[in-house]
């Protein structure tokens, strides 16, 4: 297991693994432990060759963001190794959210390094992503998903500390 995350109410646990199925979610009960397994994310928004490296639920519980490490890339810098899915505790994964038009491998270098950090702010009004090479990007988060992109820190490369950024996420 590479990573785990509970949703904000503690009744769902999501596990990221280095082998298929890469992402697995379960209902959770403090009295009985693991419950029913959720289905996999929709295939049209999910590359089955990525290792689930980082998982974050939005504070309102309506979204789950997943960052993936790279195993197979046929075209580095053109594929973004993170996805945000609609989430419902009753039914699990919904559709994935379309990325903002500003996301492009030619303008944002995270594509060739994987996405090892995804997190929502505690208030749920921003989504931050990063990778083990230190690149960090952030967007306002709205009730409908991605908002405007924040300026990257200066320099955009902030050393390898982003590898551990997930410890600050709820």
CSV table of N, CA and C in Angstrom, one decimal:
chain,number,residue,atom,x,y,z
A,1,UNK,N,0.8,-1.2,0.0
A,1,UNK,CA,0.0,0.0,0.0
A,1,UNK,C,0.9,1.2,0.0
A,2,UNK,N,0.6,2.1,-0.9
A,2,UNK,CA,1.4,3.4,-1.0
A,2,UNK,C,0.8,4.5,-0.2
A,3,UNK,N,-0.5,4.6,-0.1
A,3,UNK,CA,-1.1,5.7,0.6
A,3,UNK,C,-2.5,5.3,1.0
A,4,UNK,N,-3.0,6.0,2.0
A,4,UNK,CA,-4.4,5.8,2.4
A,4,UNK,C,-5.0,7.2,2.8
A,5,UNK,N,-6.3,7.3,2.8
A,5,UNK,CA,-7.0,8.5,3.2
A,5,UNK,C,-8.4,8.1,3.6
A,6,UNK,N,-8.8,8.7,4.7
A,6,UNK,CA,-10.2,8.6,5.2
A,6,UNK,C,-10.9,9.9,4.7
A,7,UNK,N,-12.2,9.7,4.4
A,7,UNK,CA,-13.0,10.9,4.1
A,7,UNK,C,-13.2,11.7,5.4
A,8,UNK,N,-13.7,12.9,5.3
A,8,UNK,CA,-13.8,13.7,6.5
A,8,UNK,C,-14.7,13.2,7.6
A,9,UNK,N,-15.7,12.4,7.3
A,9,UNK,CA,-16.6,11.8,8.3
A,9,UNK,C,-16.1,10.5,8.8
A,10,UNK,N,-15.0,9.9,8.2
A,10,UNK,CA,-14.4,8.7,8.7
A,10,UNK,C,-15.1,7.4,8.4
A,11,UNK,N,-16.0,7.5,7.4
A,11,UNK,CA,-16.8,6.2,7.1
A,11,UNK,C,-16.4,5.7,5.7
A,12,UNK,N,-15.3,6.2,5.1
A,12,UNK,CA,-14.7,5.7,3.9
A,12,UNK,C,-13.2,5.7,4.0
A,13,UNK,N,-12.6,4.6,3.6
A,13,UNK,CA,-11.1,4.6,3.5
A,13,UNK,C,-10.8,4.3,2.1
A,14,UNK,N,-9.8,5.0,1.5
A,14,UNK,CA,-9.3,4.8,0.2
A,14,UNK,C,-7.9,4.4,0.3
A,15,UNK,N,-7.5,3.4,-0.5
A,15,UNK,CA,-6.2,2.9,-0.4
A,15,UNK,C,-5.5,3.0,-1.8
A,16,UNK,N,-4.3,3.4,-1.9
A,16,UNK,CA,-3.5,3.5,-3.1
A,16,UNK,C,-2.5,2.4,-3.1
A,17,UNK,N,-2.4,1.6,-4.2
A,17,UNK,CA,-1.5,0.5,-4.2
A,17,UNK,C,-0.6,0.6,-5.4
A,18,UNK,N,0.5,-0.2,-5.4
A,18,UNK,CA,1.4,-0.2,-6.5
A,18,UNK,C,1.1,-1.3,-7.5
A,19,UNK,N,0.0,-2.1,-7.3
A,19,UNK,CA,-0.4,-3.1,-8.2
A,19,UNK,C,-1.9,-2.9,-8.5
A,20,UNK,N,-2.4,-3.5,-9.5
A,20,UNK,CA,-3.8,-3.4,-9.9
A,20,UNK,C,-4.6,-3.9,-8.7
A,21,UNK,N,-5.7,-3.2,-8.3
A,21,UNK,CA,-6.4,-2.2,-9.0
A,21,UNK,C,-5.9,-0.8,-8.7
A,22,UNK,N,-4.8,-0.5,-8.1
A,22,UNK,CA,-4.2,0.8,-7.9
A,22,UNK,C,-5.0,1.6,-6.9
A,23,UNK,N,-6.3,1.7,-7.0
A,23,UNK,CA,-7.1,2.5,-6.1
A,23,UNK,C,-8.3,1.6,-5.6
A,24,UNK,N,-8.4,1.5,-4.3
A,24,UNK,CA,-9.5,0.7,-3.8
A,24,UNK,C,-10.1,1.5,-2.6
A,25,UNK,N,-11.5,1.6,-2.6
A,25,UNK,CA,-12.2,2.3,-1.6
A,25,UNK,C,-13.1,1.3,-0.8
A,26,UNK,N,-13.2,1.5,0.5
A,26,UNK,CA,-14.1,0.7,1.3
A,26,UNK,C,-14.9,1.5,2.2
A,27,UNK,N,-16.1,1.1,2.6
A,27,UNK,CA,-16.8,1.7,3.7
A,27,UNK,C,-16.0,1.3,4.9
A,28,UNK,N,-16.1,2.1,6.0
A,28,UNK,CA,-15.3,1.9,7.2
A,28,UNK,C,-16.2,2.1,8.4
A,29,UNK,N,-16.1,1.2,9.4
A,29,UNK,CA,-16.8,1.4,10.6
A,29,UNK,C,-15.8,1.2,11.8
A,30,UNK,N,-15.8,2.1,12.7
A,30,UNK,CA,-14.9,1.9,13.9
A,30,UNK,C,-15.1,0.6,14.7
A,31,UNK,N,-16.4,0.1,14.6
A,31,UNK,CA,-16.7,-1.1,15.4
A,31,UNK,C,-16.4,-2.4,14.6
A,32,UNK,N,-16.5,-2.3,13.2
A,32,UNK,CA,-16.4,-3.6,12.5
A,32,UNK,C,-15.2,-3.5,11.5
A,33,UNK,N,-14.6,-2.4,11.2
A,33,UNK,CA,-13.5,-2.3,10.3
A,33,UNK,C,-14.0,-2.1,8.8
A,34,UNK,N,-13.3,-2.8,7.9
A,34,UNK,CA,-13.6,-2.8,6.5
A,34,UNK,C,-14.9,-3.3,6.2
A,35,UNK,N,-15.6,-2.6,5.3
A,35,UNK,CA,-17.0,-3.0,4.9
A,35,UNK,C,-17.0,-3.2,3.4
A,36,UNK,N,-18.0,-2.8,2.7
A,36,UNK,CA,-18.2,-3.1,1.3
A,36,UNK,C,-17.2,-2.3,0.5
A,37,UNK,N,-16.7,-3.0,-0.5
A,37,UNK,CA,-15.7,-2.3,-1.4
A,37,UNK,C,-16.5,-1.5,-2.5
A,38,UNK,N,-16.0,-0.3,-2.8
A,38,UNK,CA,-16.5,0.5,-3.9
A,38,UNK,C,-16.0,0.0,-5.2
A,39,UNK,N,-16.7,0.3,-6.3
A,39,UNK,CA,-16.2,0.0,-7.6
A,39,UNK,C,-15.0,0.9,-8.0
A,40,UNK,N,-14.4,0.6,-9.1
A,40,UNK,CA,-13.3,1.4,-9.6
A,40,UNK,C,-13.7,2.7,-10.2
A,41,UNK,N,-12.8,3.7,-10.3
A,41,UNK,CA,-13.1,5.0,-11.0
A,41,UNK,C,-13.5,4.7,-12.4
A,42,UNK,N,-14.2,5.6,-13.1
A,42,UNK,CA,-14.6,5.4,-14.5
A,42,UNK,C,-13.3,5.3,-15.3
A,43,UNK,N,-13.3,4.4,-16.3
A,43,UNK,CA,-12.1,4.2,-17.1
A,43,UNK,C,-11.8,5.4,-18.0
A,44,UNK,N,-12.8,6.2,-18.4
A,44,UNK,CA,-12.5,7.3,-19.3
A,44,UNK,C,-11.7,8.4,-18.6
A,45,UNK,N,-11.5,8.4,-17.3
A,45,UNK,CA,-10.8,9.4,-16.6
A,45,UNK,C,-9.7,8.8,-15.8
A,46,UNK,N,-9.2,7.7,-16.1
A,46,UNK,CA,-8.3,7.0,-15.2
A,46,UNK,C,-7.4,6.1,-16.0
A,47,UNK,N,-6.1,6.3,-15.9
A,47,UNK,CA,-5.2,5.4,-16.6
A,47,UNK,C,-4.8,4.3,-15.6
A,48,UNK,N,-5.1,3.1,-16.0
A,48,UNK,CA,-4.9,1.9,-15.2
A,48,UNK,C,-3.4,1.6,-14.9
A,49,UNK,N,-2.5,2.3,-15.6
A,49,UNK,CA,-1.1,2.0,-15.3
A,49,UNK,C,-0.5,2.9,-14.3
A,50,UNK,N,-1.2,3.7,-13.7
A,50,UNK,CA,-0.7,4.6,-12.6
A,50,UNK,C,-0.8,4.0,-11.3
A,51,UNK,N,0.2,4.1,-10.5
A,51,UNK,CA,0.2,3.7,-9.1
A,51,UNK,C,-0.5,4.9,-8.3
A,52,UNK,N,-1.5,4.5,-7.4
A,52,UNK,CA,-2.2,5.5,-6.6
A,52,UNK,C,-1.2,5.9,-5.5
A,53,UNK,N,-0.7,7.1,-5.6
A,53,UNK,CA,0.3,7.6,-4.7
A,53,UNK,C,-0.2,8.5,-3.6
A,54,UNK,N,-1.3,9.3,-3.9
A,54,UNK,CA,-1.8,10.2,-2.9
A,54,UNK,C,-3.3,10.4,-3.1
A,55,UNK,N,-4.0,10.5,-2.1
A,55,UNK,CA,-5.5,10.6,-2.1
A,55,UNK,C,-5.9,11.7,-1.2
A,56,UNK,N,-6.9,12.5,-1.6
A,56,UNK,CA,-7.4,13.5,-0.7
A,56,UNK,C,-8.9,13.7,-1.0
A,57,UNK,N,-9.7,13.7,0.1
A,57,UNK,CA,-11.1,14.0,0.0
A,57,UNK,C,-11.3,15.4,0.2
A,58,UNK,N,-12.2,16.1,-0.5
A,58,UNK,CA,-12.6,17.4,-0.2
A,58,UNK,C,-13.3,17.5,1.1
A,59,UNK,N,-13.1,18.6,1.9
A,59,UNK,CA,-13.7,18.7,3.2
A,59,UNK,C,-15.3,18.5,3.2
A,60,UNK,N,-15.9,18.8,2.1
A,60,UNK,CA,-17.4,18.6,2.0
A,60,UNK,C,-17.7,17.2,1.6
A,61,UNK,N,-16.7,16.4,1.3
A,61,UNK,CA,-17.0,15.0,0.9
A,61,UNK,C,-17.5,14.7,-0.5
A,62,UNK,N,-17.6,15.8,-1.3
A,62,UNK,CA,-18.1,15.6,-2.6
A,62,UNK,C,-17.1,15.2,-3.7
A,63,UNK,N,-15.8,15.3,-3.4
A,63,UNK,CA,-14.8,15.1,-4.4
A,63,UNK,C,-13.7,14.2,-3.8
A,64,UNK,N,-13.0,13.5,-4.6
A,64,UNK,CA,-11.8,12.8,-4.2
A,64,UNK,C,-10.8,13.0,-5.3
A,65,UNK,N,-9.6,13.5,-4.9
A,65,UNK,CA,-8.5,13.8,-5.8
A,65,UNK,C,-7.4,12.7,-5.6
A,66,UNK,N,-6.9,12.2,-6.7
A,66,UNK,CA,-5.9,11.1,-6.7
A,66,UNK,C,-4.7,11.5,-7.5
A,67,UNK,N,-3.6,11.4,-6.9
A,67,UNK,CA,-2.3,11.7,-7.6
A,67,UNK,C,-1.7,10.3,-7.9
A,68,UNK,N,-1.1,10.2,-9.0
A,68,UNK,CA,-0.5,9.0,-9.5
A,68,UNK,C,1.0,9.1,-9.7
A,69,UNK,N,1.7,8.1,-9.4
A,69,UNK,CA,3.1,7.9,-9.7
A,69,UNK,C,3.2,7.4,-11.1
A,70,UNK,N,4.3,7.6,-11.8
A,70,UNK,CA,4.4,7.1,-13.2
A,70,UNK,C,5.0,5.7,-13.3
A,71,UNK,N,4.3,4.9,-14.0
A,71,UNK,CA,4.9,3.6,-14.4
A,71,UNK,C,5.0,3.5,-15.9
A,72,UNK,N,4.0,3.9,-16.6
A,72,UNK,CA,3.9,3.8,-18.0
A,72,UNK,C,3.5,5.2,-18.6
A,73,UNK,N,4.3,5.8,-19.4
A,73,UNK,CA,3.8,7.0,-20.1
A,73,UNK,C,4.3,6.9,-21.6
A,74,UNK,N,3.3,7.0,-22.5
A,74,UNK,CA,3.7,6.9,-23.9
A,74,UNK,C,4.1,8.3,-24.4
A,75,UNK,N,3.8,9.3,-23.6
A,75,UNK,CA,4.1,10.6,-24.1
A,75,UNK,C,4.3,11.6,-22.8
A,76,UNK,N,5.4,11.5,-22.2
A,76,UNK,CA,5.6,12.4,-21.0
A,76,UNK,C,5.3,13.8,-21.3
A,77,UNK,N,4.9,14.5,-20.3
A,77,UNK,CA,4.6,16.0,-20.4
A,77,UNK,C,3.3,16.3,-21.1
A,78,UNK,N,2.6,15.2,-21.5
A,78,UNK,CA,1.3,15.5,-22.2
A,78,UNK,C,0.1,14.9,-21.4
A,79,UNK,N,0.4,14.1,-20.4
A,79,UNK,CA,-0.6,13.5,-19.6
A,79,UNK,C,-0.5,14.0,-18.2
A,80,UNK,N,-1.6,14.3,-17.6
A,80,UNK,CA,-1.6,14.8,-16.2
A,80,UNK,C,-1.9,13.7,-15.3
A,81,UNK,N,-1.0,13.3,-14.4
A,81,UNK,CA,-1.2,12.1,-13.5
A,81,UNK,C,-1.9,12.4,-12.2
A,82,UNK,N,-3.0,13.2,-12.4
A,82,UNK,CA,-3.9,13.4,-11.2
A,82,UNK,C,-5.3,13.5,-11.8
A,83,UNK,N,-6.2,13.1,-11.0
A,83,UNK,CA,-7.6,13.2,-11.4
A,83,UNK,C,-8.5,13.6,-10.2
A,84,UNK,N,-9.5,14.3,-10.4
A,84,UNK,CA,-10.5,14.6,-9.4
A,84,UNK,C,-11.8,14.0,-9.8
A,85,UNK,N,-12.4,13.2,-9.0
A,85,UNK,CA,-13.7,12.6,-9.3
A,85,UNK,C,-14.8,13.1,-8.4
A,86,UNK,N,-16.0,13.2,-8.9
A,86,UNK,CA,-17.2,13.4,-8.0
A,86,UNK,C,-17.2,12.2,-7.1
A,87,UNK,N,-17.7,12.4,-5.9
A,87,UNK,CA,-17.7,11.3,-4.9
A,87,UNK,C,-19.0,11.3,-4.1
A,88,UNK,N,-19.6,10.2,-4.0
A,88,UNK,CA,-20.8,10.0,-3.1
A,88,UNK,C,-20.6,8.8,-2.2
A,89,UNK,N,-20.8,9.0,-0.9
A,89,UNK,CA,-20.5,7.9,0.0
A,89,UNK,C,-21.4,6.7,-0.2
A,90,UNK,N,-22.6,6.9,-0.8
A,90,UNK,CA,-23.5,5.8,-1.1
A,90,UNK,C,-23.1,5.0,-2.3
A,91,UNK,N,-22.7,5.7,-3.3
A,91,UNK,CA,-22.4,5.1,-4.6
A,91,UNK,C,-20.9,5.0,-5.0
A,92,UNK,N,-20.1,5.8,-4.4
A,92,UNK,CA,-18.7,5.8,-4.7
A,92,UNK,C,-18.3,6.8,-5.8
A,93,UNK,N,-17.4,6.4,-6.7
A,93,UNK,CA,-16.9,7.3,-7.7
A,93,UNK,C,-17.9,7.7,-8.7
A,94,UNK,N,-17.9,9.0,-9.0
A,94,UNK,CA,-18.8,9.5,-10.1
A,94,UNK,C,-17.8,9.9,-11.3
A,95,UNK,N,-18.3,10.8,-12.1
A,95,UNK,CA,-17.5,11.2,-13.2
A,95,UNK,C,-16.3,12.0,-12.8
A,96,UNK,N,-15.3,12.0,-13.7
A,96,UNK,CA,-14.1,12.8,-13.3
A,96,UNK,C,-14.3,14.3,-13.8
A,97,UNK,N,-13.7,15.2,-13.2
A,97,UNK,CA,-13.8,16.6,-13.6
A,97,UNK,C,-12.9,16.9,-14.7
A,98,UNK,N,-13.3,17.7,-15.6
A,98,UNK,CA,-12.5,18.1,-16.7
A,98,UNK,C,-11.4,19.1,-16.2
A,99,UNK,N,-10.2,18.9,-16.6
A,99,UNK,CA,-9.1,19.8,-16.1
A,99,UNK,C,-9.3,21.2,-16.7
A,100,UNK,N,-8.8,22.2,-16.0
A,100,UNK,CA,-8.9,23.6,-16.6
A,100,UNK,C,-8.1,23.7,-17.9
A,101,UNK,N,-8.5,24.6,-18.7
A,101,UNK,CA,-7.8,24.7,-20.0
A,101,UNK,C,-6.3,25.1,-19.8
A,102,UNK,N,-6.0,25.7,-18.7
A,102,UNK,CA,-4.6,26.1,-18.5
A,102,UNK,C,-3.6,24.9,-18.3
A,103,UNK,N,-4.2,23.7,-18.0
A,103,UNK,CA,-3.3,22.6,-17.8
A,103,UNK,C,-2.8,22.1,-19.1
A,104,UNK,N,-1.5,22.1,-19.2
A,104,UNK,CA,-0.8,21.6,-20.4
A,104,UNK,C,0.5,21.1,-20.1
A,105,UNK,N,0.9,20.0,-20.5
A,105,UNK,CA,2.3,19.5,-20.2
A,105,UNK,C,3.4,20.4,-20.7
A,106,UNK,N,3.1,21.2,-21.8
A,106,UNK,CA,4.1,22.0,-22.3
A,106,UNK,C,4.3,23.3,-21.4
A,107,UNK,N,3.3,23.6,-20.6
A,107,UNK,CA,3.5,24.8,-19.7
A,107,UNK,C,3.6,24.4,-18.2
A,108,UNK,N,3.3,23.2,-17.9
A,108,UNK,CA,3.4,22.8,-16.5
A,108,UNK,C,4.2,21.5,-16.4
A,109,UNK,N,5.4,21.5,-15.9
A,109,UNK,CA,6.3,20.3,-16.0
A,109,UNK,C,5.9,19.1,-15.1
A,110,UNK,N,4.9,19.1,-14.4
A,110,UNK,CA,4.6,18.0,-13.5
A,110,UNK,C,4.3,16.7,-14.2
A,111,UNK,N,3.9,16.8,-15.4
A,111,UNK,CA,3.5,15.6,-16.2
A,111,UNK,C,4.5,14.5,-16.3
A,112,UNK,N,5.8,14.9,-16.3
A,112,UNK,CA,6.8,13.9,-16.5
A,112,UNK,C,7.3,13.3,-15.2
A,113,UNK,N,6.8,13.8,-14.1
A,113,UNK,CA,7.3,13.4,-12.8
A,113,UNK,C,6.3,12.7,-11.9
A,114,UNK,N,5.1,12.5,-12.3
A,114,UNK,CA,4.0,12.0,-11.5
A,114,UNK,C,3.4,13.1,-10.6
A,115,UNK,N,2.5,12.7,-9.8
A,115,UNK,CA,1.8,13.6,-8.9
A,115,UNK,C,1.7,12.9,-7.5
A,116,UNK,N,2.7,13.3,-6.7
A,116,UNK,CA,2.8,12.6,-5.4
A,116,UNK,C,2.2,13.3,-4.2
A,117,UNK,N,1.6,14.5,-4.5
A,117,UNK,CA,0.9,15.2,-3.4
A,117,UNK,C,-0.3,15.9,-4.0
A,118,UNK,N,-1.5,15.5,-3.4
A,118,UNK,CA,-2.7,16.2,-3.7
A,118,UNK,C,-3.4,16.6,-2.4
A,119,UNK,N,-3.9,17.8,-2.2
A,119,UNK,CA,-4.5,18.1,-1.0
A,119,UNK,C,-5.5,19.3,-1.2
A,120,UNK,N,-6.5,19.3,-0.4
A,120,UNK,CA,-7.5,20.4,-0.3
A,120,UNK,C,-7.1,21.1,0.9
A,121,UNK,N,-7.3,22.5,0.9
A,121,UNK,CA,-7.2,23.2,2.1
A,121,UNK,C,-8.3,22.8,3.1
A,122,UNK,N,-8.1,23.0,4.4
A,122,UNK,CA,-9.0,22.6,5.4
A,122,UNK,C,-10.4,23.3,5.1
A,123,UNK,N,-10.4,24.5,4.6
A,123,UNK,CA,-11.7,25.2,4.3
A,123,UNK,C,-12.3,24.6,3.0
A,124,UNK,N,-11.5,23.9,2.2
A,124,UNK,CA,-12.0,23.4,0.9
A,124,UNK,C,-12.1,24.4,-0.2
A,125,UNK,N,-11.4,25.5,-0.1
A,125,UNK,CA,-11.5,26.5,-1.2
A,125,UNK,C,-10.3,26.5,-2.1
A,126,UNK,N,-9.4,25.5,-2.0
A,126,UNK,CA,-8.3,25.4,-2.9
A,126,UNK,C,-7.8,24.0,-3.0
A,127,UNK,N,-7.3,23.6,-4.2
A,127,UNK,CA,-6.7,22.3,-4.4
A,127,UNK,C,-5.3,22.5,-4.8
A,128,UNK,N,-4.3,21.8,-4.1
A,128,UNK,CA,-2.9,22.0,-4.4
A,128,UNK,C,-2.4,20.6,-4.8
A,129,UNK,N,-1.5,20.6,-5.9
A,129,UNK,CA,-0.9,19.4,-6.3
A,129,UNK,C,0.6,19.6,-6.4
A,130,UNK,N,1.4,18.6,-6.3
A,130,UNK,CA,2.8,18.7,-6.5
A,130,UNK,C,3.4,17.4,-6.7
A,131,UNK,N,4.8,17.3,-6.9
A,131,UNK,CA,5.4,16.1,-7.1
A,131,UNK,C,6.7,16.0,-6.4
A,132,UNK,N,7.4,14.8,-6.5
A,132,UNK,CA,8.6,14.6,-5.8
A,132,UNK,C,9.8,15.4,-6.3
A,133,UNK,N,9.6,16.0,-7.5
A,133,UNK,CA,10.7,16.9,-8.0
A,133,UNK,C,10.5,18.4,-7.5
A,134,UNK,N,9.4,18.6,-6.8
A,134,UNK,CA,9.2,19.9,-6.1
A,134,UNK,C,8.3,20.9,-6.8
A,135,UNK,N,7.7,20.6,-7.9
A,135,UNK,CA,6.8,21.5,-8.6
A,135,UNK,C,5.4,21.5,-7.9
A,136,UNK,N,4.9,22.7,-7.7
A,136,UNK,CA,3.6,22.9,-7.0
A,136,UNK,C,2.7,23.8,-7.8
A,137,UNK,N,1.4,23.4,-7.9
A,137,UNK,CA,0.4,24.2,-8.5
A,137,UNK,C,-0.9,24.2,-7.7
A,138,UNK,N,-1.6,25.3,-7.8
A,138,UNK,CA,-2.8,25.4,-6.9
A,138,UNK,C,-4.0,26.1,-7.7
A,139,UNK,N,-5.2,25.7,-7.4
A,139,UNK,CA,-6.4,26.3,-8.0
A,139,UNK,C,-7.4,26.6,-6.9
A,140,UNK,N,-8.1,27.7,-7.2
A,140,UNK,CA,-9.3,27.9,-6.3
A,140,UNK,C,-10.2,26.7,-6.5
A,141,UNK,N,-10.9,26.3,-5.5
A,141,UNK,CA,-11.9,25.2,-5.6
A,141,UNK,C,-13.3,25.7,-5.3
A,142,UNK,N,-14.2,25.4,-6.2
A,142,UNK,CA,-15.5,26.0,-6.1
A,142,UNK,C,-16.5,24.8,-6.0
A,143,UNK,N,-17.8,25.1,-5.8
A,143,UNK,CA,-18.8,24.1,-5.7
A,143,UNK,C,-18.9,23.3,-7.0
A,144,UNK,N,-18.4,23.8,-8.1
A,144,UNK,CA,-18.4,23.0,-9.4
A,144,UNK,C,-17.0,22.5,-9.8
A,145,UNK,N,-16.0,22.6,-8.9
A,145,UNK,CA,-14.7,22.1,-9.2
A,145,UNK,C,-13.7,23.2,-9.4
A,146,UNK,N,-12.8,23.0,-10.4
A,146,UNK,CA,-11.7,23.9,-10.6
A,146,UNK,C,-12.1,25.3,-10.8
A,147,UNK,N,-11.4,26.2,-10.1
A,147,UNK,CA,-11.6,27.7,-10.4
A,147,UNK,C,-10.3,28.2,-11.0
A,148,UNK,N,-10.0,29.4,-10.8
A,148,UNK,CA,-8.9,30.0,-11.4
A,148,UNK,C,-7.6,29.5,-10.7
A,149,UNK,N,-6.5,29.5,-11.5
A,149,UNK,CA,-5.3,29.0,-11.0
A,149,UNK,C,-4.6,30.1,-10.2
A,150,UNK,N,-4.0,29.7,-9.1
A,150,UNK,CA,-3.2,30.6,-8.3
A,150,UNK,C,-1.8,30.7,-9.0
A,151,UNK,N,-1.1,31.8,-8.8
A,151,UNK,CA,0.3,31.9,-9.2
A,151,UNK,C,1.1,30.8,-8.5
A,152,UNK,N,2.0,30.2,-9.1
A,152,UNK,CA,2.9,29.2,-8.4
A,152,UNK,C,3.9,29.9,-7.5
A,153,UNK,N,4.4,29.2,-6.5
A,153,UNK,CA,5.4,29.9,-5.6
A,153,UNK,C,6.6,30.3,-6.5
A,154,UNK,N,7.3,31.2,-5.9
A,154,UNK,CA,8.5,31.6,-6.7
A,154,UNK,C,9.7,31.2,-5.9
A,155,UNK,N,10.6,30.4,-6.4
A,155,UNK,CA,10.4,29.7,-7.7
A,155,UNK,C,9.3,28.6,-7.6
A,156,UNK,N,8.8,28.2,-8.8
A,156,UNK,CA,7.8,27.2,-8.9
A,156,UNK,C,8.3,25.9,-8.4
A,157,UNK,N,9.6,25.7,-8.5
A,157,UNK,CA,10.3,24.5,-7.9
A,157,UNK,C,10.6,24.8,-6.5
A,158,UNK,N,10.0,24.0,-5.5
A,158,UNK,CA,10.2,24.4,-4.1
A,158,UNK,C,10.9,23.2,-3.4
A,159,UNK,N,11.8,22.5,-4.0
A,159,UNK,CA,12.6,21.4,-3.5
A,159,UNK,C,11.7,20.2,-3.3
A,160,UNK,N,12.3,19.2,-2.7
A,160,UNK,CA,11.6,17.9,-2.7
A,160,UNK,C,10.7,17.8,-1.5
A,161,UNK,N,10.5,18.8,-0.7
A,161,UNK,CA,9.6,18.7,0.5
A,161,UNK,C,8.2,18.4,0.1
A,162,UNK,N,7.8,18.7,-1.1
A,162,UNK,CA,6.4,18.4,-1.5
A,162,UNK,C,6.1,16.9,-1.4
A,163,UNK,N,7.1,16.1,-1.4
A,163,UNK,CA,6.9,14.6,-1.3
A,163,UNK,C,6.1,14.3,0.0
A,164,UNK,N,6.3,15.1,1.0
A,164,UNK,CA,5.6,14.8,2.3
A,164,UNK,C,4.5,15.8,2.6
A,165,UNK,N,4.0,16.5,1.6
A,165,UNK,CA,3.0,17.5,1.8
A,165,UNK,C,1.7,16.9,2.3
A,166,UNK,N,1.5,15.6,1.9
A,166,UNK,CA,0.2,15.0,2.2
A,166,UNK,C,0.0,14.9,3.8
A,167,UNK,N,1.0,14.9,4.6
A,167,UNK,CA,0.8,14.8,6.0
A,167,UNK,C,0.0,16.0,6.5
A,168,UNK,N,-0.1,17.1,5.8
A,168,UNK,CA,-0.8,18.3,6.2
A,168,UNK,C,-2.2,18.3,5.8
A,169,UNK,N,-2.6,17.4,5.0
A,169,UNK,CA,-4.0,17.3,4.4
A,169,UNK,C,-4.9,16.6,5.4
A,170,UNK,N,-6.1,17.0,5.4
A,170,UNK,CA,-7.1,16.3,6.3
A,170,UNK,C,-7.8,15.3,5.5
